[in-house]
Coordinates of C-alpha atoms in Angstrom, one line a residue:
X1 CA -33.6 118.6 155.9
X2 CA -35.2 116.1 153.3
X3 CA -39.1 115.1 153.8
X4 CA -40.3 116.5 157.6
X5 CA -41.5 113.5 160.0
X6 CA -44.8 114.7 160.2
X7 CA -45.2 114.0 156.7
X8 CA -43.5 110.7 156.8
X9 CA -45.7 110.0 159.5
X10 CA -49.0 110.5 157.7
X11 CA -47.6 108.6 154.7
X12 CA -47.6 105.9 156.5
X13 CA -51.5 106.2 157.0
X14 CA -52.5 107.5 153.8
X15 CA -50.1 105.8 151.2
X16 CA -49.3 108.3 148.2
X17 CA -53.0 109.7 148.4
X18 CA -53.0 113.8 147.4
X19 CA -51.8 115.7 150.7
X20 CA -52.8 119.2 151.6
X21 CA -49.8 121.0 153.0
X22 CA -48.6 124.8 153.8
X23 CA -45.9 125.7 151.8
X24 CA -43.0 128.8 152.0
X25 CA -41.1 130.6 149.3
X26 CA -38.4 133.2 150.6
X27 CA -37.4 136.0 147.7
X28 CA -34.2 136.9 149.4
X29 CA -32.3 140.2 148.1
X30 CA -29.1 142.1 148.7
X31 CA -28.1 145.9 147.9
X32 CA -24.7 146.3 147.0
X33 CA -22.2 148.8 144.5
X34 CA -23.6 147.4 141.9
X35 CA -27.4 146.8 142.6
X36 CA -29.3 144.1 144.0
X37 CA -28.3 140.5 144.1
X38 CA -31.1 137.7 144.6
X39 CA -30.3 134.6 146.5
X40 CA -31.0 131.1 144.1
X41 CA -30.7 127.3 144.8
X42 CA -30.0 124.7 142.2
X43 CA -32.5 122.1 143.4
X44 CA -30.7 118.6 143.7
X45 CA -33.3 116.4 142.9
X46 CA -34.0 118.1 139.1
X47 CA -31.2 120.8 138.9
X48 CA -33.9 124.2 138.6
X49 CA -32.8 127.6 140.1
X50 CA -35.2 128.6 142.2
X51 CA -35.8 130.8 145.6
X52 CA -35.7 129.0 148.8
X53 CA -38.8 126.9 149.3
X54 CA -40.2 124.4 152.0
X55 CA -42.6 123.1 154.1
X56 CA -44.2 125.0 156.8
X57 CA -44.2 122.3 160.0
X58 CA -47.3 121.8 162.2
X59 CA -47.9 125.2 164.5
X60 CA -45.2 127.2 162.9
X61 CA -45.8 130.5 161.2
X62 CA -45.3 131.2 157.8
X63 CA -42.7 133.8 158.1
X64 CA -40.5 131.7 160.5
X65 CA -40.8 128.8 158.3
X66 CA -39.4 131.2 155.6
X67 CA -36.2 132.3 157.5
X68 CA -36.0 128.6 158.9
X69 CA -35.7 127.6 155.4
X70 CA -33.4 130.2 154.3
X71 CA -31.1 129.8 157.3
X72 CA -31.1 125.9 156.9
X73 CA -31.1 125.5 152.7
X74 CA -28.7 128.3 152.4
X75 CA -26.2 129.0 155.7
X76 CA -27.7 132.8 155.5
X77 CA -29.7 134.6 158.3
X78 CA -32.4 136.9 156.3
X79 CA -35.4 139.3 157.7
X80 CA -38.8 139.1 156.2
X81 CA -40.0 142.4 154.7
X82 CA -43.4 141.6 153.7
X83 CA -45.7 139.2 152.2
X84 CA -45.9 139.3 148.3
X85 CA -47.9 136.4 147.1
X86 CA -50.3 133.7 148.1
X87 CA -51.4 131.2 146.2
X88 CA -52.1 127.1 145.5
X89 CA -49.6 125.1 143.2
X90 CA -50.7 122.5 140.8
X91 CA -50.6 119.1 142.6
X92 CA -46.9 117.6 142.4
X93 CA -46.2 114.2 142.3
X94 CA -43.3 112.9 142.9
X95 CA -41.1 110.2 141.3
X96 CA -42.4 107.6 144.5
X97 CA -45.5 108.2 143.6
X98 CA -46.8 110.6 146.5
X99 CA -49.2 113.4 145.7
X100 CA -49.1 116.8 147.3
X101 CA -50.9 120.1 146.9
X102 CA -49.2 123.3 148.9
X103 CA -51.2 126.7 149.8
X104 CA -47.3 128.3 149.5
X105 CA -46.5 131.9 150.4
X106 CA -44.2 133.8 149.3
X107 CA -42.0 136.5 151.2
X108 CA -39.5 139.5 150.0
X109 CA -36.7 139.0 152.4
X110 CA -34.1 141.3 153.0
X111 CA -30.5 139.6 153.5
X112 CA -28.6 139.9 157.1
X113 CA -25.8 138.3 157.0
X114 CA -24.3 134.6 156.3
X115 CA -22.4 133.3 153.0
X116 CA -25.0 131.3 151.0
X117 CA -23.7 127.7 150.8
X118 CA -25.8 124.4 149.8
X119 CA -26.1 123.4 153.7
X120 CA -29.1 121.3 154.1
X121 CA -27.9 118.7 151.3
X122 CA -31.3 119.6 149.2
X123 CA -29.5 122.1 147.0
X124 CA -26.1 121.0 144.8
X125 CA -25.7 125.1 144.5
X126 CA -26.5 128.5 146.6
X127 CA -25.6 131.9 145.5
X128 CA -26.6 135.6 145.3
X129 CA -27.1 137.0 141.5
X130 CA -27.4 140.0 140.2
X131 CA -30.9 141.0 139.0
X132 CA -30.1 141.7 135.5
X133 CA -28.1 138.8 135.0
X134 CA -30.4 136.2 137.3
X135 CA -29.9 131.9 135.9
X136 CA -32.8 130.3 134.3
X137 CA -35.8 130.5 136.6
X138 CA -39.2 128.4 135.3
X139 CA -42.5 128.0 136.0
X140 CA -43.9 129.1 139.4
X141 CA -41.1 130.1 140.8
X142 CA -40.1 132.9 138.0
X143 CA -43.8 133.9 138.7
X144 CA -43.0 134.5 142.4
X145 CA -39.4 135.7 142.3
X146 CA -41.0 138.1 139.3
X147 CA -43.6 139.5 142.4
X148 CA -40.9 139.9 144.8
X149 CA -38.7 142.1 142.2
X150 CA -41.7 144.2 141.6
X151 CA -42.2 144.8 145.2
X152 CA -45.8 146.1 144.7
X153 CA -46.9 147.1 148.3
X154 CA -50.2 144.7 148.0
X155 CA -49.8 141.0 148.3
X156 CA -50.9 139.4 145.1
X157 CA -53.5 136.6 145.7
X158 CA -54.7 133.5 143.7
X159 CA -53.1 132.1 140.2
X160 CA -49.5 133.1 139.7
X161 CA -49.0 135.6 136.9
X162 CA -47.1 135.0 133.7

């Protein structure tokens, strides 16, 4: 699913202005023979590897959003384990000119069941990797996915670490 109504609704109000919005990162691993895999999508708008991510919609909670997003960006059916991170991004703006800012938390999921496949059209990729052998991941993201590998039993809070 590209850019949620709601949003494209208030757009239409507000014009590119800096938007507030609830954000959702989902850290999914697998166990297998020969250790854990994580789950990764090649973004199609810039080509990054990164964990699922998306938008949280009006009265949903963060944790269904998660497995929403995992289910819809990547064909797989995933259970949330815990919480690992909160925290703000940067503000992002976009190539038409739109400004957002996302409180964005960040689950370790466990996988269920499914055979990842790019099916919401947002991703040109979607695969499970194994954790010593894991594709480029930058920024933010390698910050969270990082958190989720630790698996610390508190949930980290505030400015991703490096």
């Amino acid at each position: 699913m590209a850019t949620p109504d709601f949003i494209i609704d208030l757009r239409e109000k507000i014009g590119t202005m800096p938007l507030w919005l609830s954000g959702v990162t989902a850290c999914v691993h697998r166990e297998t023979d020969a250790g854990t895999e994580w789950l990764l999508a090649r973004r199609a708008d810039n080509g990054s590897w990164t964990p699922v991510t998306g938008i949280i919609d009006p009265g949903e909670h963060p944790g269904d959003a998660a497995l929403r997003e995992v289910a819809e960006a990547a064909d797989v059916v995933a259970e949330i384990e815990r919480l690992v991170w909160v925290d703000v991004t940067d503000v992002v703006t976009y190539a038409n000119g739109d400004q957002t800012q996302y409180i964005n938390f960040t689950f370790r999921c466990r996988y269920v069941s499914g055979e990842p496949a790019p099916a919401d059209g947002e991703n040109t990729e979607v695969g499970f990797f194994p954790e010593d052998a894991l594709p480029a991941v930058e920024g933010r993201h390698a910050a969270v996915l990082a958190a989720a590998i630790r698996n610390k039993p508190e949930c980290g809070l505030g400015p991703l670490p490096s």
